[in-house]
Coordinates of N, CA and C in Angstrom, one line a residue:
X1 N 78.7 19.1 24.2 CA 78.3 17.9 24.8 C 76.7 17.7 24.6
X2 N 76.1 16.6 24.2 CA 74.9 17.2 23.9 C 74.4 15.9 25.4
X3 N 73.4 16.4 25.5 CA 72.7 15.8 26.5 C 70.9 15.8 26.4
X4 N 70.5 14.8 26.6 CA 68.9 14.8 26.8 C 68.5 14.5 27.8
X5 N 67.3 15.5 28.7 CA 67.2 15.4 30.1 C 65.8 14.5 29.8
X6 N 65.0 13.8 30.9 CA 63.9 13.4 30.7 C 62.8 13.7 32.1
X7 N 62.1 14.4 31.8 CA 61.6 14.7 33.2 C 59.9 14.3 33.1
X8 N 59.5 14.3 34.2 CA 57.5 14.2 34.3 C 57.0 12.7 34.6
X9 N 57.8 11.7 35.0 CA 57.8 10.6 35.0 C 57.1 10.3 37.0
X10 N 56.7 9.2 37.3 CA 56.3 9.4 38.6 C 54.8 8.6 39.0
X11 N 54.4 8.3 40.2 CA 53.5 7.7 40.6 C 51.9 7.7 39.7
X12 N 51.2 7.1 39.6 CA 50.2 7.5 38.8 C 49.1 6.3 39.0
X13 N 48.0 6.1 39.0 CA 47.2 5.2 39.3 C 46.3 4.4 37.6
X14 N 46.2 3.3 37.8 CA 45.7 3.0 36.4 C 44.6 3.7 35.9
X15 N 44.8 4.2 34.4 CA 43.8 5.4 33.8 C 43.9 6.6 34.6
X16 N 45.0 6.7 35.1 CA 45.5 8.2 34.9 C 46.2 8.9 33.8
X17 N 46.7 9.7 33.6 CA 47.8 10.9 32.8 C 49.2 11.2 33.6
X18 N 50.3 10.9 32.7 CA 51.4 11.2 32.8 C 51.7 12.2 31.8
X19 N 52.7 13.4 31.5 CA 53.0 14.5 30.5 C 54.6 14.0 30.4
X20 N 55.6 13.3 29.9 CA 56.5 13.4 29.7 C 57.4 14.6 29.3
X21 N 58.6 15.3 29.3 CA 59.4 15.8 28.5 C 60.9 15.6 28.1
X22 N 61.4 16.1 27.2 CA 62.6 15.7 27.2 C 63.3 16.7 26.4
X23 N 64.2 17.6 27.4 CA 65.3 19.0 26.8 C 66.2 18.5 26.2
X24 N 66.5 18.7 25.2 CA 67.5 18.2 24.6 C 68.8 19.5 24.6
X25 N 70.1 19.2 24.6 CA 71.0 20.3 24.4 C 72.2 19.8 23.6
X26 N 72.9 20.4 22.8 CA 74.4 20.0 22.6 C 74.1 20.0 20.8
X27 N 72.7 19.6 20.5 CA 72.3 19.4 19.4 C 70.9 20.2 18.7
X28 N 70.3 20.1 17.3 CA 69.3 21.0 17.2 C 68.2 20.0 16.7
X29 N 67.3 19.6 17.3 CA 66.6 18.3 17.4 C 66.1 18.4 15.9
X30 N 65.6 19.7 15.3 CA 65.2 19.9 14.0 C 65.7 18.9 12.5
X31 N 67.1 18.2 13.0 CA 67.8 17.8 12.3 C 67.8 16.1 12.7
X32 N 67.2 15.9 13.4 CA 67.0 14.6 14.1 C 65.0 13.8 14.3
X33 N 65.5 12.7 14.1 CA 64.4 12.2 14.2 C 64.2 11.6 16.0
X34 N 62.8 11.8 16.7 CA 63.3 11.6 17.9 C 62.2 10.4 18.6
X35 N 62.5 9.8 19.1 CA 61.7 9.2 19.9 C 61.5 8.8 21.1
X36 N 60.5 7.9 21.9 CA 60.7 7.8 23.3 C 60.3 6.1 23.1
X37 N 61.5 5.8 24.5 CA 61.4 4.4 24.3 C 60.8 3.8 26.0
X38 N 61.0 2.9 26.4 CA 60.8 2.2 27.4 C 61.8 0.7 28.0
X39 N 61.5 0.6 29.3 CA 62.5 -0.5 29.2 C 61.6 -1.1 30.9
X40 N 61.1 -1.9 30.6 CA 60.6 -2.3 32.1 C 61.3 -3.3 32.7
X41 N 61.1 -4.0 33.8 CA 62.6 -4.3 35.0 C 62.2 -5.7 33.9
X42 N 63.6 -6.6 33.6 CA 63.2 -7.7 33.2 C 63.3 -8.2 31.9
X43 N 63.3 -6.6 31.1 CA 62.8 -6.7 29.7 C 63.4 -6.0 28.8
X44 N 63.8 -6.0 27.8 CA 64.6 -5.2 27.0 C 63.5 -4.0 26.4
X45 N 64.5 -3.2 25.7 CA 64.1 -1.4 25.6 C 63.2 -1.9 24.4
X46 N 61.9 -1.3 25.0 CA 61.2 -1.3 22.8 C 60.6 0.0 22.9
X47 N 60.5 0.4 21.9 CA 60.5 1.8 21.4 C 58.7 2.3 21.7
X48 N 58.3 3.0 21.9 CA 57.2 3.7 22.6 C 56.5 4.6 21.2
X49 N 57.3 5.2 20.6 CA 56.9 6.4 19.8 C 57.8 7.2 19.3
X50 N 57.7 7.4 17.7 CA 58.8 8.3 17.2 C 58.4 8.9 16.4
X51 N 58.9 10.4 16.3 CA 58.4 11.2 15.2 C 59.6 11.7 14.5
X52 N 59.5 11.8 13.3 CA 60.2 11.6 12.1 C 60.9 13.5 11.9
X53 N 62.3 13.7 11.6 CA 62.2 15.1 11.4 C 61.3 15.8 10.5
X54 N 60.5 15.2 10.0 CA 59.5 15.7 9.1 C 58.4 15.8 9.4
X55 N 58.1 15.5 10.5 CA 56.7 15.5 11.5 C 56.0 14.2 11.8
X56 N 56.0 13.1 10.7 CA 55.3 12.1 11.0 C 56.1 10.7 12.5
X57 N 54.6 10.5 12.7 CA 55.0 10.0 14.0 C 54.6 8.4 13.2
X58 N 55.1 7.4 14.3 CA 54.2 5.7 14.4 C 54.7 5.7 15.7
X59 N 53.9 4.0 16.3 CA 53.8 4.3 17.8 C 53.7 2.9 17.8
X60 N 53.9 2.0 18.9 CA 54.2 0.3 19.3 C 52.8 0.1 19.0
X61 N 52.7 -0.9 18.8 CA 51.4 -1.4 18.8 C 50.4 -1.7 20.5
X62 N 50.9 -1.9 21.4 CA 50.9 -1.6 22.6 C 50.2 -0.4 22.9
X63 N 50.4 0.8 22.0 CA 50.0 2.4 22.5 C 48.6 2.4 22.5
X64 N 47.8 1.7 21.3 CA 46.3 1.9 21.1 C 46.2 3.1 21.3
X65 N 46.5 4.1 20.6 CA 45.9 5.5 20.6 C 46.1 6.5 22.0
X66 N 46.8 5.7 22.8 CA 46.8 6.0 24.2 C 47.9 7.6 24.4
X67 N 48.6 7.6 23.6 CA 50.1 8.1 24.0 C 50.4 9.1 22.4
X68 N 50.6 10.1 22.9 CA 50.6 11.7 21.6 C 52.4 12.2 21.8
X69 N 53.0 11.5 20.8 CA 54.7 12.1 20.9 C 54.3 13.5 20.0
X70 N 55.0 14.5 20.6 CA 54.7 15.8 20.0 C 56.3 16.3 20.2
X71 N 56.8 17.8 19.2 CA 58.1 18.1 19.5 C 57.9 19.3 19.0
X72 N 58.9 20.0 20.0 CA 58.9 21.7 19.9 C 60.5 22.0 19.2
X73 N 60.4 21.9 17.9 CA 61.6 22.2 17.3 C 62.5 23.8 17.9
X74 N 61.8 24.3 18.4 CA 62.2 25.6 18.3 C 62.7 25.8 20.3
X75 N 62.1 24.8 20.9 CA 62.4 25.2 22.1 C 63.5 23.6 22.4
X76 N 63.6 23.1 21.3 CA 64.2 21.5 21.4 C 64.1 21.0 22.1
X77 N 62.6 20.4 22.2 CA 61.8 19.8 23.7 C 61.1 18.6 22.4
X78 N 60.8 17.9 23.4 CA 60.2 16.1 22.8 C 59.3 16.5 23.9
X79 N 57.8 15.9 23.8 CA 56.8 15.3 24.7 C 56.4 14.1 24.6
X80 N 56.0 13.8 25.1 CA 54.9 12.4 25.4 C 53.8 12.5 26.3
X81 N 52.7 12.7 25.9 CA 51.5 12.6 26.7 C 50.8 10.4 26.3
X82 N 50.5 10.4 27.8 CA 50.6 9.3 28.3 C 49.1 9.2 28.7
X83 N 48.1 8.5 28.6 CA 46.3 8.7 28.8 C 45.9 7.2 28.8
X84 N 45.2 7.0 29.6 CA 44.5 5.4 30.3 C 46.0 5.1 30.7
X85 N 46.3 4.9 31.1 CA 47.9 4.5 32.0 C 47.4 2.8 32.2
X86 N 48.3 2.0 32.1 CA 48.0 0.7 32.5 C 49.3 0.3 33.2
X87 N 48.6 -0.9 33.9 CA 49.6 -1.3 34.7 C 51.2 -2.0 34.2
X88 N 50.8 -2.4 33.2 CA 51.8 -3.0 32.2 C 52.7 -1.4 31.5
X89 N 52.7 -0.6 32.0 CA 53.1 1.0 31.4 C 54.4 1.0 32.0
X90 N 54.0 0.6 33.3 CA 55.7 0.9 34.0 C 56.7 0.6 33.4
X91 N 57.6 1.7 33.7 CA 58.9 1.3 33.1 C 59.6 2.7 33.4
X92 N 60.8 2.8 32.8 CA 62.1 3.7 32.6 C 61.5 4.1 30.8
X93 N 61.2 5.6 31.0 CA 61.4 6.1 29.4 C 62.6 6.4 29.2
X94 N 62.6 6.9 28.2 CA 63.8 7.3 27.5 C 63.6 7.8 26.5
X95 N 64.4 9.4 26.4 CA 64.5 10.0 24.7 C 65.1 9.8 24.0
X96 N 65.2 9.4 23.1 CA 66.4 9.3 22.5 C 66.6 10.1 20.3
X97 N 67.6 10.8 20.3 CA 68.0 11.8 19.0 C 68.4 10.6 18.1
X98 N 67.8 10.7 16.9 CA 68.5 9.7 16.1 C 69.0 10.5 14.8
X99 N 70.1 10.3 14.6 CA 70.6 11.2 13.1 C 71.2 10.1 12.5
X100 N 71.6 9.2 13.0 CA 72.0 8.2 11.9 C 72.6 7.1 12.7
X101 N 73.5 5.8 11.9 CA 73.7 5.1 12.5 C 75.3 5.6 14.1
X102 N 76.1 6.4 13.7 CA 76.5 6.7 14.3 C 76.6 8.2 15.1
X103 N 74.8 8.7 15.0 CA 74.7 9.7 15.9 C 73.6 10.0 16.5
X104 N 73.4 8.9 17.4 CA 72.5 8.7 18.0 C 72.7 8.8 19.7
X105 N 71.7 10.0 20.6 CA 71.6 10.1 21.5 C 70.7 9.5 22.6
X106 N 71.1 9.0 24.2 CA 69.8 8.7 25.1 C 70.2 9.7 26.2
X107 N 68.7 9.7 26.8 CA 69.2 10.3 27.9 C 69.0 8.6 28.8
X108 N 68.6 9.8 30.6 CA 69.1 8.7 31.6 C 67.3 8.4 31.9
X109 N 66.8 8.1 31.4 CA 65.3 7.7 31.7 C 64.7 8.2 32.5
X110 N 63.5 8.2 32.7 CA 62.1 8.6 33.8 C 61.7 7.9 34.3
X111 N 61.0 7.5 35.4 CA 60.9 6.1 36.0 C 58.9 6.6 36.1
X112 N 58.1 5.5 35.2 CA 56.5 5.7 35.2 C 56.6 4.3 36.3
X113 N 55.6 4.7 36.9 CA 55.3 3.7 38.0 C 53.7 3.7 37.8
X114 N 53.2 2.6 37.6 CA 51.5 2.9 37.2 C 50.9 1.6 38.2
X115 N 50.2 2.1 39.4 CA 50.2 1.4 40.5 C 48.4 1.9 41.2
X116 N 47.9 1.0 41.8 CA 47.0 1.2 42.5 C 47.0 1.3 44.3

């Protein structure tokens, strides 16, 4: 069963730091391209950051340099570090494994709250 957990998500004040992660199991992420998405109340899911099984990353235009997806093939962990936090940040992340059209994983989201 493969499963992706997402954890690090939580209260934070504008131009703070959030550390995202995401354990992946069931699968060997090395083999997958992976990314992290978002979904705020209201709005449909757009994609945050993805890095390619080959290492290369791109990132929403929204990120401005703000937000570093990194991945530990070996411990099959996804990061996201999160820097100047804005109020428009909030949302539900989400990891999600992509291997193709029909093998593609999410987990159950993180909830960033970016609040003063």
């Amino acid at each position: 069963q493969v499963q992706l957990v997402e954890t690090g998500g939580g209260l934070v004040q504008p131009g703070g730091s959030l550390s995202l992660s995401c354990a992946v199991s069931g699968i060997m992420i090395r083999f997958y391209d992976m990314g992290w998405y978002r979904q705020a109340p209201g709005k449909q899911r757009e994609l945050v950051a993805r890095m390619r099984r080959g290492g290369s990353a791109n990132y929403a235009d929204f990120v401005e340099g703000r937000f570093t997806i990194s991945r530990d093939n070996a411990k099959n962990m996804v990061y996201l570090q999160m820097n100047s936090l804005r109020l428009e940040d909030t949302a539900v992340y989400y990891c999600n494994s992509d291997g193709g059209p029909f093998d593609s994983y999410w987990g159950k989201g993180t909830l960033v709250t970016v609040s003063s």
